[in-house]
Amino acid sequence: QVHLVESGGGLVQAGGSLRLSCTASGLTFDDYYWGWFRQAPGEEREGISCINWDDYSTYYSDSVKGRFTISRDSAKNTLYLQMNNLKPEDTAMYYCAANVFPRLCSSPPAAVAYWGQGTQVTVSS
């Protein structure tokens, strides 16, 4: 059984930093494309950063580019998202995701194979 467990969310002031982690079990970590999505109340879930399993190339949405950094540690089966210079508009539930197909960040949520349970990030102004 596959489990993705996120941690690291919380309440932070604008300009602060958080690091999210997503630890996977029940699958072969390096067989998947990995990414982070977020969903604010009343909005659609959006892919904000993804990383390829083969060449480790990365994608960032315009809203987080230059502030967030995605990384992975295959030895620990863990995906990370370092978030710096956080803004109130970054407030959302953050989910890690895994899929066997590329272009994970542009995939509709229903097409994603596995999701974590989510971790809340709240940025106060």
Short mmCIF file of N, CA and C in Angstrom, two decimals:
data_model
loop_
_atom_site.label_atom_id
_atom_site.label_comp_id
_atom_site.label_asym_id
_atom_site.label_seq_id
_atom_site.Cartn_x
_atom_site.Cartn_y
_atom_site.Cartn_z
N GLN A 1 0.84 -1.18 0.00
CA GLN A 1 0.00 0.00 0.00
C GLN A 1 0.88 1.25 0.00
N VAL A 2 0.53 2.20 -0.85
CA VAL A 2 1.32 3.41 -0.99
C VAL A 2 0.88 4.45 0.02
N HIS A 3 1.88 5.07 0.65
CA HIS A 3 1.61 6.18 1.57
C HIS A 3 2.57 7.31 1.27
N LEU A 4 2.02 8.52 1.19
CA LEU A 4 2.81 9.74 1.09
C LEU A 4 2.45 10.58 2.29
N VAL A 5 3.45 10.91 3.11
CA VAL A 5 3.18 11.63 4.35
C VAL A 5 3.95 12.94 4.34
N GLU A 6 3.18 14.04 4.32
CA GLU A 6 3.80 15.37 4.34
C GLU A 6 3.98 15.86 5.76
N SER A 7 4.95 16.74 5.92
CA SER A 7 5.17 17.42 7.19
C SER A 7 5.85 18.74 6.91
N GLY A 8 5.88 19.60 7.93
CA GLY A 8 6.61 20.85 7.81
C GLY A 8 5.77 22.09 7.64
N GLY A 9 4.47 21.93 7.48
CA GLY A 9 3.62 23.10 7.36
C GLY A 9 3.48 23.83 8.69
N GLY A 10 2.83 24.99 8.64
CA GLY A 10 2.61 25.73 9.87
C GLY A 10 2.26 27.17 9.59
N LEU A 11 2.33 27.97 10.64
CA LEU A 11 2.04 29.40 10.58
C LEU A 11 3.35 30.17 10.59
N VAL A 12 3.50 31.08 9.65
CA VAL A 12 4.73 31.85 9.54
C VAL A 12 4.38 33.27 9.12
N GLN A 13 5.20 34.21 9.50
CA GLN A 13 4.98 35.59 9.08
C GLN A 13 5.49 35.79 7.65
N ALA A 14 4.94 36.76 6.99
CA ALA A 14 5.39 37.10 5.64
C ALA A 14 6.90 37.37 5.67
N GLY A 15 7.57 36.84 4.64
CA GLY A 15 9.02 36.95 4.58
C GLY A 15 9.75 35.79 5.20
N GLY A 16 9.03 34.94 5.91
CA GLY A 16 9.64 33.80 6.57
C GLY A 16 9.81 32.61 5.65
N SER A 17 10.29 31.51 6.24
CA SER A 17 10.59 30.31 5.47
C SER A 17 10.00 29.07 6.14
N LEU A 18 9.71 28.08 5.33
CA LEU A 18 9.31 26.76 5.79
C LEU A 18 9.90 25.73 4.84
N ARG A 19 10.13 24.52 5.34
CA ARG A 19 10.54 23.42 4.48
C ARG A 19 9.55 22.28 4.66
N LEU A 20 8.90 21.94 3.56
CA LEU A 20 7.98 20.81 3.56
C LEU A 20 8.73 19.54 3.18
N SER A 21 8.31 18.44 3.78
CA SER A 21 8.85 17.13 3.46
C SER A 21 7.70 16.19 3.10
N CYS A 22 8.00 15.24 2.24
CA CYS A 22 7.02 14.21 1.86
C CYS A 22 7.78 12.89 1.80
N THR A 23 7.47 12.01 2.73
CA THR A 23 8.13 10.72 2.77
C THR A 23 7.21 9.64 2.22
N ALA A 24 7.74 8.87 1.29
CA ALA A 24 6.94 7.88 0.58
C ALA A 24 7.27 6.46 1.02
N SER A 25 6.28 5.61 0.99
CA SER A 25 6.47 4.19 1.24
C SER A 25 5.52 3.41 0.35
N GLY A 26 5.89 2.15 0.09
CA GLY A 26 5.03 1.28 -0.70
C GLY A 26 5.20 1.41 -2.20
N LEU A 27 6.19 2.18 -2.62
CA LEU A 27 6.47 2.30 -4.05
C LEU A 27 7.97 2.48 -4.24
N THR A 28 8.40 2.34 -5.50
CA THR A 28 9.80 2.56 -5.84
C THR A 28 9.96 4.04 -6.19
N PHE A 29 10.58 4.76 -5.29
CA PHE A 29 10.64 6.22 -5.38
C PHE A 29 11.15 6.70 -6.74
N ASP A 30 12.17 6.09 -7.26
CA ASP A 30 12.80 6.57 -8.49
C ASP A 30 12.03 6.20 -9.75
N ASP A 31 10.93 5.52 -9.62
CA ASP A 31 10.10 5.19 -10.78
C ASP A 31 9.08 6.27 -11.09
N TYR A 32 9.01 7.31 -10.25
CA TYR A 32 7.94 8.28 -10.35
C TYR A 32 8.45 9.71 -10.58
N TYR A 33 7.59 10.48 -11.23
CA TYR A 33 7.72 11.93 -11.26
C TYR A 33 7.08 12.46 -9.97
N TRP A 34 7.71 13.48 -9.38
CA TRP A 34 7.26 13.98 -8.09
C TRP A 34 6.96 15.47 -8.15
N GLY A 35 6.03 15.89 -7.32
CA GLY A 35 5.72 17.31 -7.35
C GLY A 35 4.94 17.77 -6.13
N TRP A 36 4.79 19.10 -6.06
CA TRP A 36 4.01 19.74 -5.01
C TRP A 36 2.88 20.53 -5.66
N PHE A 37 1.70 20.35 -5.13
CA PHE A 37 0.53 21.09 -5.51
C PHE A 37 0.04 21.88 -4.29
N ARG A 38 -0.77 22.88 -4.55
CA ARG A 38 -1.40 23.58 -3.44
C ARG A 38 -2.83 23.96 -3.82
N GLN A 39 -3.64 24.11 -2.78
CA GLN A 39 -5.03 24.46 -2.99
C GLN A 39 -5.48 25.40 -1.90
N ALA A 40 -5.86 26.60 -2.31
CA ALA A 40 -6.41 27.57 -1.38
C ALA A 40 -7.93 27.42 -1.36
N PRO A 41 -8.58 27.86 -0.29
CA PRO A 41 -10.04 27.72 -0.21
C PRO A 41 -10.73 28.37 -1.41
N GLY A 42 -11.64 27.62 -2.02
CA GLY A 42 -12.40 28.13 -3.15
C GLY A 42 -11.66 28.12 -4.46
N GLU A 43 -10.43 27.61 -4.47
CA GLU A 43 -9.65 27.60 -5.70
C GLU A 43 -9.32 26.17 -6.11
N GLU A 44 -8.87 26.02 -7.35
CA GLU A 44 -8.49 24.72 -7.85
C GLU A 44 -7.09 24.34 -7.35
N ARG A 45 -6.86 23.04 -7.29
CA ARG A 45 -5.54 22.56 -6.93
C ARG A 45 -4.59 22.82 -8.11
N GLU A 46 -3.43 23.41 -7.82
CA GLU A 46 -2.49 23.75 -8.88
C GLU A 46 -1.11 23.17 -8.59
N GLY A 47 -0.45 22.72 -9.65
CA GLY A 47 0.92 22.24 -9.53
C GLY A 47 1.87 23.41 -9.50
N ILE A 48 2.68 23.50 -8.45
CA ILE A 48 3.58 24.64 -8.31
C ILE A 48 5.04 24.29 -8.53
N SER A 49 5.40 23.04 -8.32
CA SER A 49 6.79 22.64 -8.53
C SER A 49 6.87 21.14 -8.70
N CYS A 50 7.62 20.72 -9.71
CA CYS A 50 7.77 19.30 -9.99
C CYS A 50 9.21 18.97 -10.35
N ILE A 51 9.57 17.71 -10.18
CA ILE A 51 10.93 17.26 -10.47
C ILE A 51 10.87 15.91 -11.16
N ASN A 52 11.67 15.76 -12.20
CA ASN A 52 11.68 14.52 -12.96
C ASN A 52 12.54 13.46 -12.29
N TRP A 53 12.17 12.20 -12.48
CA TRP A 53 12.92 11.11 -11.86
C TRP A 53 14.21 10.82 -12.61
N ASP A 54 14.27 11.16 -13.91
CA ASP A 54 15.39 10.72 -14.72
C ASP A 54 16.52 11.75 -14.75
N ASP A 55 16.21 12.97 -15.12
CA ASP A 55 17.27 13.97 -15.22
C ASP A 55 17.22 15.02 -14.11
N TYR A 56 16.30 14.82 -13.18
CA TYR A 56 16.15 15.74 -12.04
C TYR A 56 15.84 17.17 -12.50
N SER A 57 15.37 17.34 -13.72
CA SER A 57 14.98 18.69 -14.15
C SER A 57 13.76 19.13 -13.36
N THR A 58 13.62 20.43 -13.18
CA THR A 58 12.58 20.96 -12.32
C THR A 58 11.69 21.95 -13.05
N TYR A 59 10.52 22.12 -12.50
CA TYR A 59 9.54 23.09 -12.99
C TYR A 59 9.03 23.89 -11.80
N TYR A 60 8.84 25.19 -12.03
CA TYR A 60 8.23 26.06 -11.02
C TYR A 60 7.18 26.93 -11.69
N SER A 61 6.06 27.08 -11.03
CA SER A 61 5.07 28.03 -11.53
C SER A 61 5.61 29.45 -11.34
N ASP A 62 5.07 30.37 -12.11
CA ASP A 62 5.52 31.76 -12.01
C ASP A 62 5.32 32.32 -10.60
N SER A 63 4.31 31.84 -9.92
CA SER A 63 3.97 32.38 -8.61
C SER A 63 5.01 32.03 -7.54
N VAL A 64 5.83 30.99 -7.77
CA VAL A 64 6.80 30.59 -6.74
C VAL A 64 8.24 30.61 -7.24
N LYS A 65 8.42 30.84 -8.52
CA LYS A 65 9.76 30.81 -9.11
C LYS A 65 10.66 31.83 -8.41
N GLY A 66 11.86 31.39 -8.06
CA GLY A 66 12.81 32.27 -7.39
C GLY A 66 12.68 32.27 -5.88
N ARG A 67 11.60 31.71 -5.36
CA ARG A 67 11.39 31.67 -3.90
C ARG A 67 11.36 30.24 -3.36
N PHE A 68 10.87 29.30 -4.13
CA PHE A 68 10.74 27.91 -3.71
C PHE A 68 11.77 27.06 -4.43
N THR A 69 12.24 26.00 -3.74
CA THR A 69 13.17 25.05 -4.34
C THR A 69 12.73 23.64 -4.03
N ILE A 70 12.56 22.85 -5.08
CA ILE A 70 12.19 21.44 -4.91
C ILE A 70 13.44 20.58 -4.96
N SER A 71 13.45 19.53 -4.16
CA SER A 71 14.57 18.59 -4.19
C SER A 71 14.07 17.23 -3.74
N ARG A 72 14.89 16.23 -3.95
CA ARG A 72 14.52 14.87 -3.59
C ARG A 72 15.74 14.12 -3.09
N ASP A 73 15.51 13.20 -2.18
CA ASP A 73 16.55 12.34 -1.64
C ASP A 73 16.06 10.91 -1.80
N SER A 74 16.55 10.26 -2.83
CA SER A 74 16.08 8.91 -3.13
C SER A 74 16.44 7.92 -2.02
N ALA A 75 17.57 8.15 -1.37
CA ALA A 75 17.99 7.24 -0.29
C ALA A 75 17.01 7.28 0.88
N LYS A 76 16.33 8.40 1.03
CA LYS A 76 15.37 8.56 2.13
C LYS A 76 13.93 8.50 1.64
N ASN A 77 13.75 8.27 0.35
CA ASN A 77 12.39 8.25 -0.23
C ASN A 77 11.61 9.52 0.14
N THR A 78 12.29 10.64 0.06
CA THR A 78 11.70 11.89 0.54
C THR A 78 11.83 13.00 -0.49
N LEU A 79 10.74 13.73 -0.62
CA LEU A 79 10.67 14.91 -1.46
C LEU A 79 10.61 16.13 -0.56
N TYR A 80 11.25 17.21 -0.98
CA TYR A 80 11.27 18.42 -0.17
C TYR A 80 10.78 19.62 -0.99
N LEU A 81 10.33 20.63 -0.27
CA LEU A 81 10.04 21.93 -0.87
C LEU A 81 10.50 22.99 0.12
N GLN A 82 11.59 23.66 -0.23
CA GLN A 82 12.07 24.78 0.57
C GLN A 82 11.36 26.04 0.10
N MET A 83 10.68 26.70 1.02
CA MET A 83 9.89 27.87 0.68
C MET A 83 10.45 29.07 1.42
N ASN A 84 10.96 30.03 0.67
CA ASN A 84 11.54 31.25 1.24
C ASN A 84 10.71 32.46 0.84
N ASN A 85 10.89 33.54 1.59
CA ASN A 85 10.20 34.78 1.30
C ASN A 85 8.70 34.54 1.10
N LEU A 86 8.11 33.87 2.04
CA LEU A 86 6.70 33.52 1.92
C LEU A 86 5.81 34.75 1.95
N LYS A 87 4.72 34.67 1.21
CA LYS A 87 3.77 35.76 1.10
C LYS A 87 2.39 35.28 1.56
N PRO A 88 1.53 36.20 1.98
CA PRO A 88 0.17 35.78 2.40
C PRO A 88 -0.56 34.98 1.32
N GLU A 89 -0.30 35.29 0.06
CA GLU A 89 -0.97 34.56 -1.02
C GLU A 89 -0.46 33.14 -1.19
N ASP A 90 0.59 32.75 -0.45
CA ASP A 90 1.04 31.37 -0.46
C ASP A 90 0.22 30.50 0.50
N THR A 91 -0.66 31.12 1.27
CA THR A 91 -1.49 30.37 2.21
C THR A 91 -2.36 29.37 1.46
N ALA A 92 -2.23 28.10 1.82
CA ALA A 92 -2.96 27.03 1.15
C ALA A 92 -2.66 25.70 1.83
N MET A 93 -3.38 24.68 1.42
CA MET A 93 -3.03 23.32 1.77
C MET A 93 -2.06 22.83 0.70
N TYR A 94 -0.95 22.26 1.13
CA TYR A 94 0.08 21.80 0.21
C TYR A 94 0.09 20.27 0.18
N TYR A 95 0.13 19.74 -1.04
CA TYR A 95 0.08 18.29 -1.23
C TYR A 95 1.28 17.83 -2.05
N CYS A 96 1.87 16.72 -1.67
CA CYS A 96 2.84 16.11 -2.56
C CYS A 96 2.11 15.09 -3.44
N ALA A 97 2.70 14.87 -4.60
CA ALA A 97 2.05 14.02 -5.60
C ALA A 97 3.08 13.21 -6.35
N ALA A 98 2.68 12.05 -6.81
CA ALA A 98 3.55 11.18 -7.59
C ALA A 98 2.77 10.61 -8.76
N ASN A 99 3.45 10.53 -9.90
CA ASN A 99 2.81 9.98 -11.08
C ASN A 99 3.85 9.28 -11.95
N VAL A 100 3.40 8.32 -12.74
CA VAL A 100 4.33 7.62 -13.63
C VAL A 100 4.48 8.34 -14.96
N PHE A 101 3.65 9.33 -15.20
CA PHE A 101 3.70 10.06 -16.46
C PHE A 101 4.37 11.41 -16.25
N PRO A 102 5.05 11.94 -17.28
CA PRO A 102 5.71 13.24 -17.15
C PRO A 102 4.70 14.38 -17.13
N ARG A 103 5.25 15.59 -16.99
CA ARG A 103 4.44 16.82 -16.95
C ARG A 103 3.42 16.74 -15.81
N LEU A 104 3.92 16.31 -14.66
CA LEU A 104 3.04 16.13 -13.51
C LEU A 104 2.34 17.42 -13.13
N CYS A 105 3.08 18.53 -13.13
CA CYS A 105 2.49 19.78 -12.65
C CYS A 105 1.34 20.28 -13.51
N SER A 106 1.29 19.86 -14.74
CA SER A 106 0.19 20.29 -15.61
C SER A 106 -0.89 19.22 -15.72
N SER A 107 -0.76 18.16 -14.95
CA SER A 107 -1.76 17.09 -15.01
C SER A 107 -3.00 17.47 -14.19
N PRO A 108 -4.16 17.11 -14.68
CA PRO A 108 -5.36 17.33 -13.85
C PRO A 108 -5.28 16.44 -12.62
N PRO A 109 -5.76 16.92 -11.49
CA PRO A 109 -5.66 16.15 -10.25
C PRO A 109 -6.17 14.71 -10.36
N ALA A 110 -7.22 14.52 -11.13
CA ALA A 110 -7.78 13.17 -11.26
C ALA A 110 -6.84 12.21 -11.95
N ALA A 111 -5.86 12.73 -12.67
CA ALA A 111 -4.93 11.88 -13.41
C ALA A 111 -3.67 11.55 -12.61
N VAL A 112 -3.55 12.10 -11.43
CA VAL A 112 -2.38 11.86 -10.60
C VAL A 112 -2.56 10.56 -9.83
N ALA A 113 -1.49 9.75 -9.81
CA ALA A 113 -1.61 8.41 -9.21
C ALA A 113 -1.72 8.45 -7.69
N TYR A 114 -0.86 9.23 -7.06
CA TYR A 114 -0.83 9.21 -5.59
C TYR A 114 -0.73 10.63 -5.03
N TRP A 115 -1.43 10.82 -3.91
CA TRP A 115 -1.44 12.09 -3.19
C TRP A 115 -1.12 11.86 -1.73
N GLY A 116 -0.46 12.86 -1.15
CA GLY A 116 -0.35 12.88 0.29
C GLY A 116 -1.62 13.45 0.90
N GLN A 117 -1.65 13.48 2.23
CA GLN A 117 -2.85 13.94 2.92
C GLN A 117 -2.92 15.46 3.01
N GLY A 118 -1.81 16.12 2.74
CA GLY A 118 -1.76 17.57 2.78
C GLY A 118 -1.21 18.12 4.08
N THR A 119 -0.58 19.29 3.97
CA THR A 119 -0.09 20.00 5.15
C THR A 119 -0.41 21.48 4.95
N GLN A 120 -0.96 22.10 5.98
CA GLN A 120 -1.43 23.49 5.88
C GLN A 120 -0.27 24.46 6.06
N VAL A 121 -0.21 25.43 5.16
CA VAL A 121 0.74 26.54 5.27
C VAL A 121 -0.08 27.82 5.37
N THR A 122 0.16 28.59 6.42
CA THR A 122 -0.54 29.85 6.62
C THR A 122 0.49 30.95 6.81
N VAL A 123 0.39 31.97 5.98
CA VAL A 123 1.34 33.07 6.03
C VAL A 123 0.60 34.33 6.46
N SER A 124 1.00 34.89 7.56
CA SER A 124 0.34 36.10 8.07
C SER A 124 1.08 37.34 7.58
N SER A 125 0.30 38.39 7.39
CA SER A 125 0.89 39.64 6.89
C SER A 125 1.38 40.53 8.02
#
